PDB file of C-alpha atoms in Angstrom:
ATOM      1  CA  MET V   1      32.126  93.708 -55.984  1.00 86.00           C
ATOM      2  CA  ILE V   2      35.398  94.352 -57.809  1.00 91.00           C
ATOM      3  CA  LYS V   3      38.799  94.856 -56.214  1.00 93.00           C
ATOM      4  CA  VAL V   4      41.521  96.007 -58.607  1.00 96.00           C
ATOM      5  CA  VAL V   5      45.053  95.054 -57.568  1.00 97.00           C
ATOM      6  CA  THR V   6      47.553  97.115 -59.541  1.00 98.00           C
ATOM      7  CA  SER V   7      50.873  95.822 -60.798  1.00 98.00           C
ATOM      8  CA  GLU V   8      52.635  98.107 -58.305  1.00 98.00           C
ATOM      9  CA  GLU V   9      50.742  96.562 -55.382  1.00 97.00           C
ATOM     10  CA  ARG V  10      52.175  93.125 -56.031  1.00 97.00           C
ATOM     11  CA  HIS V  11      55.169  91.952 -54.003  1.00 97.00           C
ATOM     12  CA  THR V  12      58.433  92.040 -55.958  1.00 97.00           C
ATOM     13  CA  SER V  13      61.069  89.369 -55.378  1.00 97.00           C
ATOM     14  CA  ASP V  14      64.331  89.765 -57.308  1.00 97.00           C
ATOM     15  CA  ARG V  15      67.048  87.203 -56.650  1.00 95.00           C
ATOM     16  CA  GLY V  16      69.073  88.018 -59.737  1.00 96.00           C
ATOM     17  CA  TRP V  17      68.524  84.643 -61.393  1.00 97.00           C
ATOM     18  CA  ILE V  18      64.735  85.066 -61.143  1.00 98.00           C
ATOM     19  CA  HIS V  19      62.429  88.072 -60.947  1.00 98.00           C
ATOM     20  CA  SER V  20      58.945  87.377 -59.561  1.00 98.00           C
ATOM     21  CA  GLU V  21      55.810  89.378 -58.867  1.00 98.00           C
ATOM     22  CA  PHE V  22      53.608  87.721 -56.237  1.00 98.00           C
ATOM     23  CA  SER V  23      49.880  88.495 -56.194  1.00 97.00           C
ATOM     24  CA  PHE V  24      49.372  86.563 -52.927  1.00 97.00           C
ATOM     25  CA  SER V  25      51.496  85.666 -49.909  1.00 96.00           C
ATOM     26  CA  PHE V  26      54.367  83.500 -51.138  1.00 96.00           C
ATOM     27  CA  ALA V  27      57.936  82.651 -50.097  1.00 91.00           C
ATOM     28  CA  ASP V  28      59.367  85.734 -48.335  1.00 87.00           C
ATOM     29  CA  TYR V  29      56.100  87.684 -48.673  1.00 94.00           C
ATOM     30  CA  GLU V  30      53.736  87.162 -45.744  1.00 94.00           C
ATOM     31  CA  ASP V  31      50.423  89.006 -45.554  1.00 94.00           C
ATOM     32  CA  PRO V  32      47.589  87.190 -43.749  1.00 94.00           C
ATOM     33  CA  SER V  33      45.055  89.565 -45.329  1.00 95.00           C
ATOM     34  CA  ASN V  34      46.252  88.562 -48.824  1.00 97.00           C
ATOM     35  CA  ALA V  35      46.764  84.818 -48.466  1.00 97.00           C
ATOM     36  CA  HIS V  36      44.343  83.553 -51.121  1.00 97.00           C
ATOM     37  CA  PHE V  37      41.258  84.247 -53.232  1.00 98.00           C
ATOM     38  CA  GLY V  38      38.936  81.306 -52.745  1.00 97.00           C
ATOM     39  CA  CYS V  39      40.938  78.180 -53.622  1.00 98.00           C
ATOM     40  CA  LEU V  40      43.543  80.250 -55.535  1.00 98.00           C
ATOM     41  CA  LEU V  41      46.631  80.251 -53.305  1.00 98.00           C
ATOM     42  CA  ALA V  42      49.303  81.682 -55.585  1.00 98.00           C
ATOM     43  CA  HIS V  43      49.561  83.715 -58.771  1.00 98.00           C
ATOM     44  CA  ASN V  44      53.199  84.339 -59.614  1.00 98.00           C
ATOM     45  CA  ASP V  45      54.542  86.221 -62.636  1.00 98.00           C
ATOM     46  CA  ASN V  46      58.094  84.902 -63.126  1.00 98.00           C
ATOM     47  CA  ILE V  47      61.015  85.868 -65.349  1.00 98.00           C
ATOM     48  CA  LEU V  48      63.721  83.217 -65.243  1.00 98.00           C
ATOM     49  CA  MET V  49      67.195  84.096 -66.522  1.00 98.00           C
ATOM     50  CA  PRO V  50      69.056  81.932 -69.114  1.00 98.00           C
ATOM     51  CA  GLN V  51      70.606  78.719 -67.789  1.00 98.00           C
ATOM     52  CA  GLU V  52      68.918  79.212 -64.398  1.00 98.00           C
ATOM     53  CA  GLY V  53      66.067  77.500 -62.636  1.00 97.00           C
ATOM     54  CA  PHE V  54      64.455  75.791 -59.684  1.00 94.00           C
ATOM     55  CA  LYS V  55      66.231  72.592 -58.692  1.00 93.00           C
ATOM     56  CA  LYS V  56      64.097  69.520 -58.056  1.00 94.00           C
ATOM     57  CA  HIS V  57      61.779  70.180 -55.115  1.00 95.00           C
ATOM     58  CA  PRO V  58      58.649  68.504 -53.677  1.00 96.00           C
ATOM     59  CA  HIS V  59      54.944  69.414 -53.727  1.00 97.00           C
ATOM     60  CA  HIS V  60      51.835  67.648 -52.485  1.00 96.00           C
ATOM     61  CA  ASP V  61      48.082  68.299 -52.516  1.00 97.00           C
ATOM     62  CA  LEU V  62      48.309  71.170 -54.999  1.00 97.00           C
ATOM     63  CA  GLU V  63      46.925  71.753 -58.488  1.00 98.00           C
ATOM     64  CA  ILE V  64      49.617  73.738 -60.326  1.00 98.00           C
ATOM     65  CA  VAL V  65      48.828  75.571 -63.568  1.00 98.00           C
ATOM     66  CA  SER V  66      51.583  77.281 -65.587  1.00 98.00           C
ATOM     67  CA  TYR V  67      51.408  79.399 -68.741  1.00 98.00           C
ATOM     68  CA  VAL V  68      54.561  80.196 -70.723  1.00 98.00           C
ATOM     69  CA  ILE V  69      54.316  83.746 -72.092  1.00 98.00           C
ATOM     70  CA  SER V  70      57.716  83.982 -73.797  1.00 98.00           C
ATOM     71  CA  GLY V  71      60.852  81.873 -74.086  1.00 98.00           C
ATOM     72  CA  THR V  72      61.079  78.157 -73.290  1.00 98.00           C
ATOM     73  CA  LEU V  73      60.624  76.430 -69.926  1.00 98.00           C
ATOM     74  CA  LYS V  74      62.046  72.960 -69.267  1.00 98.00           C
ATOM     75  CA  HIS V  75      60.032  70.770 -66.905  1.00 98.00           C
ATOM     76  CA  THR V  76      61.206  67.497 -65.366  1.00 97.00           C
ATOM     77  CA  ASP V  77      59.520  65.510 -62.603  1.00 96.00           C
ATOM     78  CA  SER V  78      59.603  62.292 -60.575  1.00 97.00           C
ATOM     79  CA  MET V  79      56.845  60.816 -62.772  1.00 97.00           C
ATOM     80  CA  GLY V  80      59.402  60.527 -65.566  1.00 96.00           C
ATOM     81  CA  THR V  81      58.306  63.632 -67.475  1.00 96.00           C
ATOM     82  CA  GLU V  82      60.848  65.753 -69.334  1.00 96.00           C
ATOM     83  CA  GLN V  83      59.268  68.457 -71.458  1.00 96.00           C
ATOM     84  CA  LEU V  84      60.285  71.665 -73.240  1.00 98.00           C
ATOM     85  CA  LEU V  85      57.372  74.089 -72.972  1.00 98.00           C
ATOM     86  CA  GLU V  86      57.358  76.768 -75.664  1.00 98.00           C
ATOM     87  CA  ALA V  87      55.650  80.152 -75.500  1.00 98.00           C
ATOM     88  CA  GLY V  88      51.881  79.702 -75.619  1.00 98.00           C
ATOM     89  CA  THR V  89      51.906  76.413 -73.711  1.00 98.00           C
ATOM     90  CA  VAL V  90      49.698  75.682 -70.700  1.00 98.00           C
ATOM     91  CA  GLN V  91      50.807  73.020 -68.224  1.00 98.00           C
ATOM     92  CA  VAL V  92      48.869  71.340 -65.413  1.00 97.00           C
ATOM     93  CA  MET V  93      50.447  69.239 -62.683  1.00 97.00           C
ATOM     94  CA  SER V  94      48.460  67.578 -59.921  1.00 96.00           C
ATOM     95  CA  ALA V  95      50.894  67.054 -57.039  1.00 97.00           C
ATOM     96  CA  GLY V  96      48.497  64.810 -55.100  1.00 96.00           C
ATOM     97  CA  THR V  97      50.244  62.312 -52.831  1.00 97.00           C
ATOM     98  CA  GLY V  98      53.596  63.861 -53.702  1.00 97.00           C
ATOM     99  CA  VAL V  99      55.776  64.719 -56.664  1.00 97.00           C
ATOM    100  CA  GLU V 100      59.171  66.322 -57.223  1.00 97.00           C
ATOM    101  CA  HIS V 101      59.844  68.591 -60.166  1.00 96.00           C
ATOM    102  CA  SER V 102      62.300  71.124 -61.525  1.00 97.00           C
ATOM    103  CA  GLU V 103      61.786  74.152 -63.772  1.00 97.00           C
ATOM    104  CA  THR V 104      64.715  75.573 -65.705  1.00 98.00           C
ATOM    105  CA  ASN V 105      65.488  77.875 -68.600  1.00 98.00           C
ATOM    106  CA  PRO V 106      67.582  75.905 -71.113  1.00 98.00           C
ATOM    107  CA  ALA V 107      68.286  78.938 -73.336  1.00 98.00           C
ATOM    108  CA  THR V 108      71.689  80.613 -73.334  1.00 98.00           C
ATOM    109  CA  ASP V 109      70.537  84.099 -74.320  1.00 97.00           C
ATOM    110  CA  GLU V 110      66.795  84.517 -73.653  1.00 98.00           C
ATOM    111  CA  PRO V 111      64.831  84.729 -70.397  1.00 98.00           C
ATOM    112  CA  VAL V 112      61.575  82.820 -70.020  1.00 98.00           C
ATOM    113  CA  ARG V 113      58.472  84.485 -68.602  1.00 98.00           C
ATOM    114  CA  PHE V 114      55.741  82.285 -67.194  1.00 98.00           C
ATOM    115  CA  LEU V 115      52.715  82.590 -64.957  1.00 98.00           C
ATOM    116  CA  GLN V 116      52.122  79.994 -62.283  1.00 98.00           C
ATOM    117  CA  MET V 117      48.930  79.496 -60.261  1.00 98.00           C
ATOM    118  CA  TRP V 118      48.428  77.179 -57.302  1.00 98.00           C
ATOM    119  CA  PHE V 119      44.976  75.865 -56.374  1.00 98.00           C
ATOM    120  CA  LEU V 120      43.818  73.756 -53.458  1.00 97.00           C
ATOM    121  CA  PRO V 121      42.473  70.466 -54.841  1.00 97.00           C
ATOM    122  CA  SER V 122      38.898  69.342 -54.269  1.00 95.00           C
ATOM    123  CA  GLN V 123      40.225  66.323 -52.400  1.00 93.00           C
ATOM    124  CA  ARG V 124      43.545  65.293 -50.920  1.00 95.00           C
ATOM    125  CA  MET V 125      45.868  62.379 -51.677  1.00 94.00           C
ATOM    126  CA  LEU V 126      45.093  62.117 -55.364  1.00 95.00           C
ATOM    127  CA  LYS V 127      47.369  60.271 -57.759  1.00 96.00           C
ATOM    128  CA  PRO V 128      49.910  62.730 -59.253  1.00 96.00           C
ATOM    129  CA  SER V 129      49.421  63.575 -62.916  1.00 96.00           C
ATOM    130  CA  TYR V 130      50.801  65.850 -65.621  1.00 96.00           C
ATOM    131  CA  ALA V 131      49.500  67.294 -68.897  1.00 96.00           C
ATOM    132  CA  TYR V 132      50.250  70.164 -71.249  1.00 97.00           C
ATOM    133  CA  ARG V 133      48.788  71.822 -74.325  1.00 96.00           C
ATOM    134  CA  LYS V 134      50.098  74.380 -76.832  1.00 96.00           C
ATOM    135  CA  ILE V 135      47.456  77.079 -77.371  1.00 96.00           C
ATOM    136  CA  GLU V 136      47.415  78.421 -80.911  1.00 95.00           C
ATOM    137  CA  GLU V 137      46.665  82.129 -81.253  1.00 94.00           C
ATOM    138  CA  SER V 138      43.597  81.424 -83.379  1.00 95.00           C
ATOM    139  CA  ALA V 139      42.078  79.461 -80.482  1.00 96.00           C
ATOM    140  CA  HIS V 140      41.972  82.418 -78.090  1.00 97.00           C
ATOM    141  CA  LEU V 141      41.910  85.425 -80.437  1.00 98.00           C
ATOM    142  CA  ASN V 142      38.892  87.609 -79.589  1.00 98.00           C
ATOM    143  CA  ARG V 143      37.297  84.857 -77.502  1.00 97.00           C
ATOM    144  CA  LEU V 144      37.532  83.285 -74.061  1.00 97.00           C
ATOM    145  CA  CYS V 145      39.249  79.959 -74.665  1.00 97.00           C
ATOM    146  CA  PRO V 146      38.888  77.448 -71.793  1.00 96.00           C
ATOM    147  CA  VAL V 147      42.368  75.962 -71.356  1.00 97.00           C
ATOM    148  CA  VAL V 148      41.950  74.328 -67.927  1.00 97.00           C
ATOM    149  CA  SER V 149      38.711  72.991 -66.482  1.00 96.00           C
ATOM    150  CA  ALA V 150      37.242  70.472 -64.063  1.00 92.00           C
ATOM    151  CA  ALA V 151      34.281  69.919 -66.381  1.00 53.00           C
ATOM    152  CA  SER V 152      36.006  67.867 -69.081  1.00 46.00           C
ATOM    153  CA  GLY V 153      39.283  66.288 -69.942  1.00 45.00           C
ATOM    154  CA  PRO V 154      40.882  65.439 -73.291  1.00 42.00           C
ATOM    155  CA  SER V 155      38.817  63.239 -75.604  1.00 41.00           C
ATOM    156  CA  ASP V 156      40.057  60.925 -78.298  1.00 34.00           C
ATOM    157  CA  GLU V 157      38.258  62.918 -80.984  1.00 35.00           C
ATOM    158  CA  SER V 158      39.540  66.442 -80.322  1.00 35.00           C
ATOM    159  CA  ILE V 159      42.447  66.509 -77.893  1.00 36.00           C
ATOM    160  CA  ASP V 160      43.730  69.897 -79.094  1.00 46.00           C
ATOM    161  CA  GLU V 161      40.386  71.591 -78.450  1.00 61.00           C
ATOM    162  CA  ASP V 162      39.585  70.242 -74.971  1.00 86.00           C
ATOM    163  CA  PRO V 163      40.736  71.942 -71.775  1.00 95.00           C
ATOM    164  CA  LEU V 164      43.228  70.241 -69.503  1.00 97.00           C
ATOM    165  CA  ARG V 165      41.732  68.596 -66.436  1.00 96.00           C
ATOM    166  CA  ILE V 166      42.158  70.037 -62.930  1.00 95.00           C
ATOM    167  CA  ALA V 167      41.025  68.465 -59.646  1.00 96.00           C
ATOM    168  CA  GLN V 168      39.034  71.511 -58.559  1.00 97.00           C
ATOM    169  CA  ASP V 169      35.858  73.300 -59.681  1.00 96.00           C
ATOM    170  CA  VAL V 170      37.885  75.869 -61.621  1.00 97.00           C
ATOM    171  CA  THR V 171      37.984  76.995 -65.244  1.00 97.00           C
ATOM    172  CA  CYS V 172      40.913  79.013 -66.610  1.00 98.00           C
ATOM    173  CA  TYR V 173      40.344  80.993 -69.792  1.00 98.00           C
ATOM    174  CA  LEU V 174      42.947  82.596 -72.042  1.00 98.00           C
ATOM    175  CA  SER V 175      42.157  85.477 -74.377  1.00 98.00           C
ATOM    176  CA  LYS V 176      43.946  87.813 -76.766  1.00 98.00           C
ATOM    177  CA  LEU V 177      41.541  90.648 -77.510  1.00 98.00           C
ATOM    178  CA  GLU V 178      42.265  92.952 -80.430  1.00 98.00           C
ATOM    179  CA  SER V 179      41.951  96.718 -80.035  1.00 97.00           C
ATOM    180  CA  GLY V 180      38.317  97.841 -79.795  1.00 97.00           C
ATOM    181  CA  LYS V 181      36.956  94.304 -79.461  1.00 98.00           C
ATOM    182  CA  LYS V 182      34.657  93.341 -76.564  1.00 98.00           C
ATOM    183  CA  LEU V 183      33.847  90.176 -74.654  1.00 98.00           C
ATOM    184  CA  MET V 184      31.192  89.366 -72.053  1.00 97.00           C
ATOM    185  CA  PHE V 185      31.551  87.030 -69.088  1.00 96.00           C
ATOM    186  CA  PRO V 186      28.392  86.373 -67.021  1.00 91.00           C
ATOM    187  CA  GLN V 187      29.475  85.660 -63.464  1.00 88.00           C
ATOM    188  CA  HIS V 188      27.183  83.669 -61.174  1.00 85.00           C
ATOM    189  CA  GLU V 189      26.238  84.805 -57.677  1.00 84.00           C
ATOM    190  CA  GLU V 190      28.121  82.066 -55.850  1.00 90.00           C
ATOM    191  CA  ARG V 191      31.305  82.278 -57.949  1.00 95.00           C
ATOM    192  CA  ARG V 192      34.517  84.304 -57.924  1.00 96.00           C
ATOM    193  CA  THR V 193      36.457  85.666 -60.907  1.00 97.00           C
ATOM    194  CA  HIS V 194      40.160  86.473 -61.031  1.00 97.00           C
ATOM    195  CA  LEU V 195      41.315  88.382 -64.118  1.00 98.00           C
ATOM    196  CA  PHE V 196      45.010  89.084 -64.767  1.00 98.00           C
ATOM    197  CA  LEU V 197      46.200  91.289 -67.631  1.00 98.00           C
ATOM    198  CA  ILE V 198      49.426  90.057 -69.225  1.00 98.00           C
ATOM    199  CA  ASN V 199      49.826  92.609 -72.025  1.00 97.00           C
ATOM    200  CA  GLY V 200      47.903  95.542 -73.500  1.00 98.00           C
ATOM    201  CA  HIS V 201      45.182  97.645 -71.888  1.00 98.00           C
ATOM    202  CA  LEU V 202      41.727  96.494 -70.865  1.00 98.00           C
ATOM    203  CA  GLU V 203      38.596  98.265 -69.652  1.00 98.00           C
ATOM    204  CA  ILE V 204      36.273  96.177 -67.497  1.00 97.00           C
ATOM    205  CA  GLN V 205      32.693  97.217 -66.815  1.00 94.00           C
ATOM    206  CA  CYS V 206      29.934  95.947 -64.566  1.00 88.00           C
ATOM    207  CA  SER V 207      27.432  97.295 -62.060  1.00 84.00           C
ATOM    208  CA  ASP V 208      30.306  98.485 -59.834  1.00 85.00           C
ATOM    209  CA  GLY V 209      31.544 100.851 -62.562  1.00 90.00           C
ATOM    210  CA  ASN V 210      34.329 101.057 -65.117  1.00 94.00           C
ATOM    211  CA  PHE V 211      37.934 100.111 -64.389  1.00 97.00           C
ATOM    212  CA  ASN V 212      40.997 100.447 -66.610  1.00 98.00           C
ATOM    213  CA  LEU V 213      43.711  97.818 -66.328  1.00 98.00           C
ATOM    214  CA  LYS V 214      47.312  98.036 -67.484  1.00 98.00           C
ATOM    215  CA  PRO V 215      49.839  95.166 -67.796  1.00 98.00           C
ATOM    216  CA  GLY V 216      50.314  93.381 -64.470  1.00 98.00           C
ATOM    217  CA  ASP V 217      47.006  94.608 -63.022  1.00 98.00           C
ATOM    218  CA  ALA V 218      44.404  92.157 -61.763  1.00 98.00           C
ATOM    219  CA  ALA V 219      40.722  92.281 -60.815  1.00 97.00           C
ATOM    220  CA  ARG V 220      39.179  90.120 -58.103  1.00 96.00           C
ATOM    221  CA  ILE V 221      35.422  89.908 -58.515  1.00 94.00           C
ATOM    222  CA  ARG V 222      32.774  88.485 -56.193  1.00 91.00           C
ATOM    223  CA  LYS V 223      28.993  88.245 -56.337  1.00 82.00           C
ATOM    224  CA  SER V 224      26.949  88.406 -59.517  1.00 72.00           C
ATOM    225  CA  CYS V 225      28.422  90.656 -62.193  1.00 79.00           C
ATOM    226  CA  ASP V 226      27.946  90.572 -65.961  1.00 87.00           C
ATOM    227  CA  LEU V 227      31.489  91.520 -66.830  1.00 94.00           C
ATOM    228  CA  GLN V 228      32.237  93.358 -70.082  1.00 96.00           C
ATOM    229  CA  MET V 229      35.870  93.507 -71.224  1.00 98.00           C
ATOM    230  CA  THR V 230      37.088  95.906 -73.916  1.00 98.00           C
ATOM    231  CA  SER V 231      40.593  96.142 -75.356  1.00 98.00           C
ATOM    232  CA  THR V 232      41.443  99.855 -75.292  1.00 98.00           C
ATOM    233  CA  GLY V 233      45.094 100.073 -76.357  1.00 93.00           C
ATOM    234  CA  SER V 234      46.719  99.980 -79.763  1.00 95.00           C
ATOM    235  CA  GLU V 235      48.037  96.478 -79.040  1.00 96.00           C
ATOM    236  CA  PRO V 236      45.904  93.409 -78.251  1.00 98.00           C
ATOM    237  CA  ALA V 237      45.024  92.806 -74.608  1.00 98.00           C
ATOM    238  CA  GLU V 238      46.189  89.341 -73.503  1.00 98.00           C
ATOM    239  CA  PHE V 239      44.726  88.115 -70.237  1.00 98.00           C
ATOM    240  CA  VAL V 240      43.909  85.111 -68.085  1.00 98.00           C
ATOM    241  CA  LEU V 241      40.443  84.823 -66.524  1.00 98.00           C
ATOM    242  CA  VAL V 242      39.819  82.275 -63.783  1.00 98.00           C
ATOM    243  CA  ASP V 243      36.325  81.238 -62.717  1.00 97.00           C
ATOM    244  CA  LEU V 244      36.396  79.617 -59.269  1.00 96.00           C
ATOM    245  CA  PRO V 245      34.158  78.865 -56.275  1.00 95.00           C
TER     246      PRO V 245
END
């Protein structure tokens, strides 16, 4: 079963200093029928203006995954982390027993666009942790590159190639699919799939039919479905695919 959520169906929040598109209930957007998809609680597409940001604020018992699409995002937290995250960087923060952090745009002339996803953890009261990884284009060009996963964490031998660890049975893939190229993703009966198209145009096919996605569109998929994805535009299709229980 596939449900396509178009870009226009998302909730728009524009405060001037930040423009956000919420895929699920968040902040001033309340919709009990659209509160989550499995353990995925939030999927926010943010554009943060230069020299603006979120002041330090608390979180607990959340697994927070961010992906910087363009610009630079500055992250600081109560664990002592201070990091400049360039475009193409994935960040994971486990809030656990409690952490405070801030997210700001240090640039004077360029906005920063970043996706942020919130997941319920597999267990509460974990020790807070933080990690990040720059994803080179070659790593996710015409393939599904696992960037976040519960299955494995960084190893001493190949840190750059291993996905970041998350405290939930979730795998996040990143892909940049060139025009005309295809990928397959075999979904299992008991799993869910959330696919979000960042740029380009993508056709998805399975037993439910064919669906064409444009930038900002998402597909929520349940039950068994061998998903075929084809880049149909003149530009590459960049997307995030999340496999979750």
